[in-house]
C-alpha cells in the first residue's frame, strides 16, 4: 500500500476499554452500534460520514467564513467550486445529504410516481416514499450478489429501466436516480458507459436523471482503473464527464468533501432551481446558506477541490483494499470486489447458522465491538426491510473507513479483531428485537442476544492480549 499523501498535525486520543466495560456498554446500547458512546469505541468504522479529517487549508478557509444571512461571500466561493469541479449551474446548499433528498423529492415526486434507482439508500428511499412515490430497484442483479466479481455492480439494468420507463411513461416517473459507488451493495461503482446509456434512455423518455454523487470521486477512480480507455485521463476530467451526464445531483458532502456537515442539490434547469429555492427557505434556510454556517461553506468549497485530487482519493480506496485483502487472505467472507469506502462482511456466509430473522449482521456488528472495541454498521435486514415487505436481500456488516483518519496499524488491528470473531463464529447466535422505531429503524432499534455473546472468548490468543 502506498504511503498517504498527508501527515498528521493534530491527534485525538482513543482508548480501548476493557472487555467487561465493553460488555456493559453493548448491553446498554441494546446491541445496536449506533447507540454506543464514541468514548467507549476504540476504532470507529461506523461510517465515513462527517468523520473525515479536515485539511489545514479547510481549517484556514473556515476563518474566512462570511456569516451574512444573505449574499454571503462564502456561498459564492462554494458555488464557484461546484461550477469548476462539476459544472452544474445551480447550487442549493442543505444541512446534509438528506436535506437535499428532501427538497428534490418534495419538488419532483407526487403520489403514485415511480423512482427507478440502482438498489436504494435508506434516507433517499424514505424521502421518496414520504412524498407518496414508489421506489423501483433497477440495479443489475450482480449488485445483490456479494460473491460476483463484476467490476461495475453499481450499473443500472438497462432492460429493466426501459421496461419501467415504457410502461409508466413519461408522466409516471418522477426521476431516475443512479448512485455513485453504490453504498448498500458494498461501495460498488458504475461504468461511464452505463451512465451514458441511462442518460440516453432518460432523454428519450423525457424523464429527469439525477445522480447521487456522494461518492463520485471514488467512482471516477474505479472508472479510470477498470473501464477500458480511461487509464491515462486526469481524475478531474473523469469526474466532470460523470457530472455532465445528469440533469442534477444530490450530495452528502460529509463523505468525499471531507466536511463534518453539509450537502447540496445541484441542477442545470432554471425552473427546477427556482422551485428548489422556494422550498429551501421553508425547510433549511436562505438559499445562500441552506442550513449550514458560512464557515462550513468555506470548508466545503475547499473540500470539493481536494476531492478531485487523485492521490487523496486513491489512498482512500487503497485503505479499503488493504483491509479487504487481509480478511480475504484469512478466509473471511466479504463482498467482492472491495468497493470505495468500506469493507463489507457477508453475514450470511459468516454466520450461516443464524437465520436472517435473527439479524445475523446486527449480531456480528455487536460481536466485533465486544471482541475488539471496533464499531461497524449493520447493512442487512434491519436497515433494508421496508414496512411489512418481505426481505431476503443482502445481509452485510460495513467496516467504513473515515478519510485521512486511521493508519495502516489501525486497519491491521481491525482485521485481527474480525478474524478473532470469525474463529469464534460457531458460538455466536442471533438477536431478538425488543424495540422497533417506526422510521429508519436501524438507527435506534434495540436488541437482546438469544444466548450470551462470546462468553469465554477472552481466552483466545488474540483476545488474550487485550481482554
Ligand atoms: N446518499 C448516500 C449514497 C449516502 O451514503 C448517504 C449517507 C446519504 C445519501 C444521506 O446523506 O447522511 O448527509 O444526510 N450515508 C451515511 C452512511 C449516513 O453512513 O452511509 P446524509
Coordinates of C-alpha atoms and ligand atoms in Angstrom, one line a residue:
X1 CA 0.0 0.0 0.0
X2 CA 1.3 3.5 -0.9
X3 CA 2.0 5.9 2.0
X4 CA -0.7 8.5 2.5
X5 CA -0.4 11.9 0.8
X6 CA -0.8 13.7 4.2
X7 CA 0.8 13.7 7.6
X8 CA -0.9 14.1 11.0
X9 CA -0.7 17.5 12.7
X10 CA -3.5 17.2 15.4
X11 CA -4.4 14.0 17.2
X12 CA -7.4 12.8 19.1
X13 CA -6.7 10.2 21.8
X14 CA -8.6 7.0 21.7
X15 CA -8.7 4.2 24.3
X16 CA -9.5 0.5 24.3
X17 CA -11.8 0.0 27.3
X18 CA -11.6 -3.4 29.0
X19 CA -13.9 -6.3 27.9
X20 CA -16.2 -6.0 30.9
X21 CA -16.7 -2.3 30.2
X22 CA -17.4 -3.1 26.5
X23 CA -19.9 -5.9 27.5
X24 CA -21.8 -3.4 29.7
X25 CA -21.7 -0.6 27.1
X26 CA -23.0 -3.0 24.5
X27 CA -25.9 -4.2 26.7
X28 CA -26.8 -0.5 27.5
X29 CA -26.8 0.2 23.8
X30 CA -29.3 -2.5 23.1
X31 CA -26.7 -4.4 20.9
X32 CA -27.1 -1.6 18.4
X33 CA -23.7 0.0 17.5
X34 CA -25.5 3.3 16.7
X35 CA -26.4 3.6 20.4
X36 CA -22.8 3.3 21.7
X37 CA -21.0 6.3 23.1
X38 CA -18.0 7.1 21.0
X39 CA -15.7 7.3 24.0
X40 CA -16.4 3.6 24.5
X41 CA -15.3 2.8 21.0
X42 CA -11.6 2.1 20.1
X43 CA -11.6 2.1 16.2
X44 CA -14.8 3.7 14.9
X45 CA -15.7 2.4 11.5
X46 CA -19.5 3.1 11.9
X47 CA -19.4 5.5 8.9
X48 CA -17.3 7.6 6.6
X49 CA -19.9 10.3 7.0
X50 CA -18.8 13.5 8.7
X51 CA -15.8 11.7 10.2
X52 CA -13.0 12.7 7.9
X53 CA -10.1 14.8 9.0
X54 CA -10.2 18.4 7.7
X55 CA -7.1 19.7 5.9
X56 CA -5.1 22.7 7.1
X57 CA -6.4 24.5 4.0
X58 CA -10.0 23.8 5.1
X59 CA -9.4 25.0 8.6
X60 CA -7.7 28.1 7.4
X61 CA -10.6 28.8 5.0
X62 CA -13.1 28.5 7.9
X63 CA -11.5 31.6 9.4
X64 CA -12.8 33.5 6.4
X65 CA -16.4 32.4 6.8
X66 CA -18.9 35.1 6.0
X67 CA -21.9 34.6 8.2
X68 CA -24.1 37.1 6.5
X69 CA -27.7 35.7 6.2
X70 CA -28.0 36.7 2.6
X71 CA -25.4 37.3 -0.1
X72 CA -22.6 35.5 1.9
X73 CA -19.2 35.6 0.2
X74 CA -18.7 32.0 1.4
X75 CA -21.8 30.9 -0.7
X76 CA -20.3 32.3 -3.8
X77 CA -17.0 30.5 -3.1
X78 CA -19.0 27.3 -2.7
X79 CA -20.8 28.0 -6.0
X80 CA -17.6 28.6 -7.8
X81 CA -16.1 25.3 -6.5
X82 CA -19.2 23.4 -7.7
X83 CA -19.0 25.1 -11.1
X84 CA -15.3 24.5 -11.5
X85 CA -15.2 20.8 -10.4
X86 CA -18.7 19.6 -11.6
X87 CA -20.1 22.3 -13.9
X88 CA -23.7 22.2 -12.6
X89 CA -25.4 25.6 -13.0
X90 CA -27.4 26.0 -9.8
X91 CA -26.3 25.0 -6.3
X92 CA -28.6 24.9 -3.3
X93 CA -26.8 24.1 -0.1
X94 CA -28.5 22.0 2.6
X95 CA -27.6 20.9 6.1
X96 CA -26.6 17.4 4.7
X97 CA -27.5 14.9 2.0
X98 CA -30.9 14.0 3.3
X99 CA -31.8 17.7 3.2
X100 CA -31.1 17.7 -0.5
X101 CA -33.1 14.5 -0.9
X102 CA -36.0 16.0 0.9
X103 CA -36.1 19.1 -1.3
X104 CA -35.7 17.1 -4.5
X105 CA -38.5 14.6 -3.5
X106 CA -40.8 17.4 -2.5
X107 CA -40.4 19.1 -5.8
X108 CA -40.4 16.1 -8.2
X109 CA -42.3 13.3 -6.5
X110 CA -46.2 13.2 -6.5
X111 CA -48.3 10.3 -5.1
X112 CA -48.1 7.4 -7.5
X113 CA -44.9 8.4 -9.3
X114 CA -42.0 6.0 -9.7
X115 CA -38.4 6.5 -8.9
X116 CA -36.2 3.8 -10.5
X117 CA -32.8 3.5 -8.9
X118 CA -29.8 1.2 -8.6
X119 CA -30.7 -0.6 -5.3
X120 CA -31.5 2.1 -2.7
X121 CA -30.1 4.2 0.1
X122 CA -32.1 4.4 3.3
X123 CA -32.8 8.1 3.5
X124 CA -33.1 8.6 -0.3
X125 CA -35.9 6.0 -0.5
X126 CA -37.6 7.3 2.7
X127 CA -38.0 10.8 1.3
X128 CA -39.4 9.5 -2.0
X129 CA -41.9 7.3 -0.1
X130 CA -42.9 10.1 2.3
X131 CA -43.7 12.2 -0.8
X132 CA -46.0 9.4 -2.0
X133 CA -43.7 7.9 -4.6
X134 CA -42.7 4.3 -5.2
X135 CA -39.1 3.2 -5.3
X136 CA -38.2 0.7 -8.0
X137 CA -35.0 -1.2 -7.9
X138 CA -33.4 -1.4 -11.4
X139 CA -29.9 -2.4 -10.3
X140 CA -28.0 -5.1 -12.2
X141 CA -28.6 -8.5 -10.5
X142 CA -24.8 -8.6 -9.6
X143 CA -25.4 -5.7 -7.1
X144 CA -27.2 -8.2 -4.8
X145 CA -24.6 -10.9 -5.2
X146 CA -21.7 -10.5 -2.7
X147 CA -19.7 -13.2 -4.5
X148 CA -20.0 -11.7 -8.0
X149 CA -16.7 -10.2 -9.0
X150 CA -18.3 -8.0 -11.7
X151 CA -16.3 -4.7 -11.9
X152 CA -19.4 -2.4 -12.1
X153 CA -22.0 -3.6 -9.7
X154 CA -23.3 -0.1 -9.5
X155 CA -24.6 -0.3 -13.0
X156 CA -28.3 0.0 -13.8
X157 CA -30.0 -2.9 -15.6
X158 CA -30.9 -1.1 -18.9
X159 CA -33.6 -3.5 -19.9
X160 CA -35.3 -3.3 -16.5
X161 CA -35.1 0.5 -16.6
X162 CA -36.5 0.6 -20.2
X163 CA -39.4 -1.6 -19.1
X164 CA -40.3 0.8 -16.3
X165 CA -40.0 3.9 -18.5
X166 CA -42.1 2.3 -21.3
X167 CA -44.9 1.1 -19.0
X168 CA -45.1 4.3 -16.9
X169 CA -44.0 6.9 -19.5
X170 CA -43.4 9.7 -19.2
X171 CA -45.5 11.3 -16.6
X172 CA -45.5 8.3 -14.3
X173 CA -41.8 8.6 -13.4
X174 CA -40.6 11.4 -11.1
X175 CA -36.9 10.9 -11.9
X176 CA -34.3 8.2 -12.4
X177 CA -31.6 8.0 -9.7
X178 CA -28.2 6.5 -10.1
X179 CA -25.8 6.4 -7.1
X180 CA -22.1 6.5 -7.4
X181 CA -20.2 3.8 -5.6
X182 CA -23.4 2.1 -4.6
X183 CA -23.3 2.1 -0.8
X184 CA -25.7 -0.7 0.0
X185 CA -24.1 -3.0 -2.5
X186 CA -20.6 -2.6 -1.0
X187 CA -19.5 0.8 -2.4
X188 CA -19.7 -0.6 -6.0
X189 CA -19.1 1.8 -8.9
X190 CA -21.0 2.3 -12.2
X191 CA -19.2 2.4 -15.5
X192 CA -19.3 5.6 -17.6
X193 CA -20.7 3.5 -20.4
X194 CA -23.7 2.5 -18.3
X195 CA -24.2 6.1 -17.1
X196 CA -24.2 7.3 -20.7
X197 CA -26.7 4.7 -21.6
X198 CA -29.0 5.7 -18.8
X199 CA -28.6 9.3 -19.9
X200 CA -29.7 8.3 -23.4
X201 CA -32.8 6.3 -22.2
X202 CA -33.9 9.1 -19.8
X203 CA -33.6 11.7 -22.5
X204 CA -35.5 9.5 -25.0
X205 CA -38.4 9.2 -22.4
X206 CA -38.2 12.8 -21.2
X207 CA -37.5 11.9 -17.6
X208 CA -35.0 13.8 -15.3
X209 CA -31.8 11.9 -14.5
X210 CA -30.4 12.6 -11.0
X211 CA -27.1 11.4 -9.7
X212 CA -26.5 10.6 -6.0
X213 CA -23.0 12.0 -6.3
X214 CA -22.0 11.4 -2.7
X215 CA -19.0 9.2 -3.6
X216 CA -18.4 10.4 -7.2
X217 CA -14.6 10.8 -6.7
X218 CA -14.0 7.1 -5.8
X219 CA -16.3 6.1 -8.7
X220 CA -14.1 8.1 -11.0
X221 CA -11.0 6.2 -9.8
X222 CA -12.7 2.9 -10.5
X223 CA -13.7 4.1 -14.0
X224 CA -10.0 5.1 -14.6
X225 CA -8.7 1.7 -13.3
X226 CA -11.3 -0.7 -14.6
X227 CA -13.0 0.7 -17.7
X228 CA -11.1 0.4 -20.9
X229 CA -10.0 3.7 -22.4
X230 CA -9.7 5.9 -19.3
X231 CA -6.4 4.8 -17.7
X232 CA -4.4 7.8 -18.9
X233 CA -7.0 10.5 -18.1
X234 CA -6.7 13.0 -15.3
X235 CA -9.2 12.3 -12.5
X236 CA -10.9 15.8 -12.6
X237 CA -11.7 15.2 -16.3
X238 CA -13.5 11.9 -15.5
X239 CA -15.3 13.4 -12.5
X240 CA -16.5 16.2 -14.9
X241 CA -17.6 13.8 -17.5
X242 CA -19.7 11.9 -15.0
X243 CA -21.3 15.1 -13.8
X244 CA -22.0 16.1 -17.4
X245 CA -24.3 13.1 -17.9
X246 CA -27.0 14.1 -15.5
X247 CA -29.6 16.8 -15.1
X248 CA -28.8 17.3 -11.5
X249 CA -27.3 15.7 -8.3
X250 CA -27.7 15.4 -4.6
X251 CA -24.6 15.3 -2.5
X252 CA -23.9 14.4 1.1
X253 CA -20.7 16.4 1.4
X254 CA -19.9 14.6 4.6
X255 CA -18.1 11.9 2.6
X256 CA -16.0 12.9 -0.4
X257 CA -15.8 16.6 0.6
X258 CA -14.2 15.9 4.0
X259 CA -16.6 18.1 6.0
X260 CA -18.4 17.3 9.2
X261 CA -21.6 18.7 8.0
X262 CA -23.2 19.9 4.7
X263 CA -24.6 18.9 1.4
X264 CA -26.3 20.3 -1.6
X265 CA -28.6 19.8 -4.5
X266 CA -27.3 21.0 -7.9
X267 CA -29.3 21.2 -11.1
X268 CA -29.0 22.7 -14.5
X269 CA -32.6 23.6 -15.2
X270 CA -33.5 27.2 -14.2
X271 CA -37.1 26.5 -13.4
X272 CA -36.3 23.4 -11.2
X273 CA -33.7 25.5 -9.4
X274 CA -36.4 28.2 -8.7
X275 CA -38.7 25.6 -7.2
X276 CA -35.9 24.1 -5.0
X277 CA -35.1 27.6 -3.8
X278 CA -38.7 28.2 -2.9
X279 CA -38.6 25.2 -0.6
X280 CA -35.1 25.5 0.8
X281 CA -36.3 28.7 2.6
X282 CA -39.0 26.6 4.2
X283 CA -37.0 23.6 5.3
X284 CA -33.3 24.6 5.5
X285 CA -32.6 28.3 5.4
X286 CA -31.9 31.1 2.9
X287 CA -30.5 29.8 -0.4
X288 CA -27.2 31.4 0.4
X289 CA -26.5 29.1 3.4
X290 CA -29.1 26.3 3.4
X291 CA -28.8 25.2 7.0
X292 CA -25.0 25.4 7.3
X293 CA -22.8 28.2 8.5
X294 CA -20.6 30.5 6.4
X295 CA -17.5 28.8 7.7
X296 CA -19.0 25.4 6.8
X297 CA -19.4 26.6 3.2
X298 CA -15.8 27.7 3.2
X299 CA -14.6 24.2 4.4
X300 CA -16.9 22.6 1.8
X301 CA -15.7 24.8 -1.1
X302 CA -12.1 23.8 -0.3
X303 CA -13.1 20.1 0.3
X304 CA -14.7 20.0 -3.1
X305 CA -11.4 21.0 -4.7
X306 CA -9.5 18.4 -2.6
X307 CA -11.9 15.7 -3.6
X308 CA -10.7 15.8 -7.2
X309 CA -7.1 15.2 -6.1
X310 CA -6.3 11.7 -7.4
X311 CA -3.6 10.9 -4.8
X312 CA -6.0 11.7 -2.0
X313 CA -8.9 9.7 -3.4
X314 CA -6.7 6.8 -4.4
X315 CA -5.3 6.4 -0.9
X316 CA -8.9 6.1 0.5
X317 CA -9.7 3.3 -2.0
X318 CA -6.4 1.6 -1.2
X319 CA -7.1 1.6 2.5
X320 CA -10.3 -0.3 1.9
X321 CA -8.5 -2.7 -0.4
X322 CA -5.8 -3.3 2.2
X323 CA -8.3 -4.2 4.9
X324 CA -10.3 -6.3 2.5
X325 CA -7.1 -8.2 1.4
X326 CA -6.2 -9.1 5.0
X327 CA -9.7 -10.5 5.5
X328 CA -9.8 -12.4 2.2
X329 CA -6.4 -14.0 3.0
X330 CA -7.8 -15.2 6.3
X331 CA -10.9 -16.8 4.6
X332 CA -13.3 -14.2 6.0
X333 CA -16.3 -13.8 3.6
X334 CA -16.6 -10.3 2.3
X335 CA -18.2 -8.5 -0.6
X336 CA -16.0 -8.6 -3.6
X337 CA -14.6 -6.7 -5.4
X338 CA -13.8 -4.4 -2.4
X339 CA -15.6 -1.1 -3.0
X340 CA -15.0 2.6 -2.3
X341 CA -15.2 3.5 1.3
X342 CA -15.6 0.3 3.3
X343 CA -15.2 -3.4 3.6
X344 CA -18.5 -5.3 3.9
X345 CA -18.6 -8.6 5.7
X346 CA -21.1 -11.0 4.3
X347 CA -23.0 -12.1 7.4
X348 CA -25.0 -14.8 5.6
X349 CA -21.8 -16.7 4.9
X350 CA -20.0 -15.6 8.1
X351 CA -22.9 -16.9 10.3
X352 CA -24.7 -19.4 8.1
X353 CA -26.3 -21.0 11.2
X354 CA -28.1 -17.7 12.1
X355 CA -31.4 -17.2 10.1
X356 CA -32.0 -13.7 8.7
X357 CA -34.9 -13.3 11.0
X358 CA -32.4 -13.4 13.9
X359 CA -30.4 -10.4 12.5
X360 CA -27.0 -12.0 11.8
X361 CA -25.4 -8.8 10.6
X362 CA -26.6 -6.9 13.7
X363 CA -25.3 -9.7 15.9
X364 CA -21.9 -9.7 14.1
X365 CA -21.5 -6.0 14.4
X366 CA -22.2 -6.3 18.1
X367 CA -19.6 -9.1 18.4
X368 CA -16.9 -7.1 16.7
X369 CA -17.4 -4.3 19.3
X370 CA -17.3 -6.8 22.2
X371 CA -14.2 -8.5 20.9
X372 CA -12.1 -5.5 20.0
X373 CA -13.9 -2.2 20.6
X374 CA -14.4 -1.9 16.8
X375 CA -17.6 -0.2 15.8
X376 CA -19.2 -1.1 12.5
X377 CA -22.7 -0.8 11.0
X378 CA -25.4 -3.3 10.1
X379 CA -26.5 -3.1 6.5
X380 CA -28.9 -6.0 6.3
X381 CA -32.5 -6.8 7.2
X382 CA -32.6 -4.2 10.0
X383 CA -31.6 -1.4 7.5
X384 CA -33.2 -2.9 4.4
X385 CA -36.6 -4.2 5.4
X386 CA -39.3 -1.7 4.5
X387 CA -42.6 -1.8 6.3
X388 CA -44.2 -5.2 6.0
X389 CA -42.5 -6.1 2.8
X390 CA -40.6 -9.4 2.9
X391 CA -36.8 -9.0 2.8
X392 CA -34.3 -11.6 1.8
X393 CA -31.6 -9.3 0.4
X394 CA -28.1 -8.6 1.4
X395 CA -27.0 -9.1 5.0
X396 CA -23.8 -7.1 5.5
X397 CA -21.7 -5.5 8.2
X398 CA -19.9 -2.4 7.0
X399 CA -16.4 -1.5 8.2
X400 CA -16.4 2.0 6.9
X401 CA -13.1 3.9 6.7
X402 CA -13.2 7.6 7.6
X403 CA -11.0 9.6 5.2
X404 CA -7.5 10.7 6.4
X405 CA -8.1 9.4 9.9
X406 CA -6.8 5.9 10.6
X407 CA -3.4 4.4 9.9
X408 CA -2.5 1.1 8.4
X409 CA -1.9 -0.2 12.0
X410 CA -5.5 0.6 12.9
X411 CA -6.7 -1.3 9.9
X412 CA -4.4 -4.3 10.8
X413 CA -5.9 -4.3 14.3
X414 CA -9.4 -4.2 12.8
X415 CA -8.6 -7.2 10.6
X416 CA -7.3 -9.1 13.7
X417 CA -10.5 -8.4 15.5
X418 CA -12.7 -9.6 12.7
X419 CA -10.5 -12.7 12.2
X420 CA -10.8 -13.5 16.0
X421 CA -14.6 -13.3 15.8
X422 CA -14.5 -15.4 12.6
X423 CA -12.7 -18.1 14.6
X424 CA -15.4 -18.0 17.3
X425 CA -18.3 -17.7 14.9
X426 CA -19.9 -21.1 15.6
X427 CA -20.6 -20.0 19.2
X428 CA -22.3 -16.8 18.1
X429 CA -26.1 -16.7 18.0
X430 CA -28.6 -14.2 16.7
X431 CA -30.6 -11.5 18.3
X432 CA -34.3 -10.7 19.2
X433 CA -35.6 -7.2 18.5
X434 CA -37.0 -5.6 21.7
X435 CA -37.8 -2.1 20.3
X436 CA -38.6 -1.1 16.7
X437 CA -38.9 2.6 15.7
X438 CA -41.5 3.5 13.0
X439 CA -39.0 5.1 10.6
X440 CA -35.4 4.0 9.6
X441 CA -35.5 1.5 12.4
X442 CA -31.8 0.6 12.2
X443 CA -30.8 3.9 13.9
X444 CA -32.5 3.3 17.2
X445 CA -33.8 -0.3 17.3
X446 CA -32.8 -2.3 20.4
X447 CA -32.0 -6.0 20.7
X448 CA -31.1 -8.8 23.1
X449 CA -28.8 -11.8 22.3
X450 CA -30.5 -15.2 22.1
X451 CA -27.6 -16.7 24.0
X452 CA -24.9 -14.8 26.0
X453 CA -22.5 -13.3 23.4
X454 CA -18.8 -14.5 23.1
X455 CA -18.6 -15.8 26.6
X456 CA -15.2 -17.1 27.4
X457 CA -13.7 -15.8 24.1
X458 CA -11.2 -13.8 26.1
X459 CA -9.1 -16.9 26.3
X460 CA -8.4 -16.9 22.5
X461 CA -4.9 -15.9 21.7
X462 CA -5.7 -12.6 20.1
X463 CA -8.2 -11.6 22.7
X464 CA -5.8 -12.6 25.5
X465 CA -3.6 -9.7 24.6
X466 CA -6.3 -7.1 25.0
X467 CA -9.0 -8.5 27.3
Ligands
LIG1 N1 -26.8 9.2 -0.2 C1 -25.8 8.3 0.1 C2 -25.3 7.4 -1.0 C3 -25.4 8.1 1.4 O1 -24.4 7.2 1.7 C4 -25.9 9.0 2.4 C5 -25.5 8.9 3.8 C6 -26.9 9.9 2.0 C7 -27.3 10.0 0.7 C8 -27.5 10.8 3.1 O2 -26.6 11.8 3.4 O3 -26.2 11.4 5.8 O4 -25.5 13.6 4.7 O5 -27.9 13.0 5.2 N2 -24.8 7.9 4.2 C9 -24.2 7.8 5.5 C10 -23.6 6.4 5.7 C11 -25.2 8.1 6.6 O6 -23.2 6.1 6.8 O7 -23.5 5.7 4.7 P1 -26.6 12.5 4.9

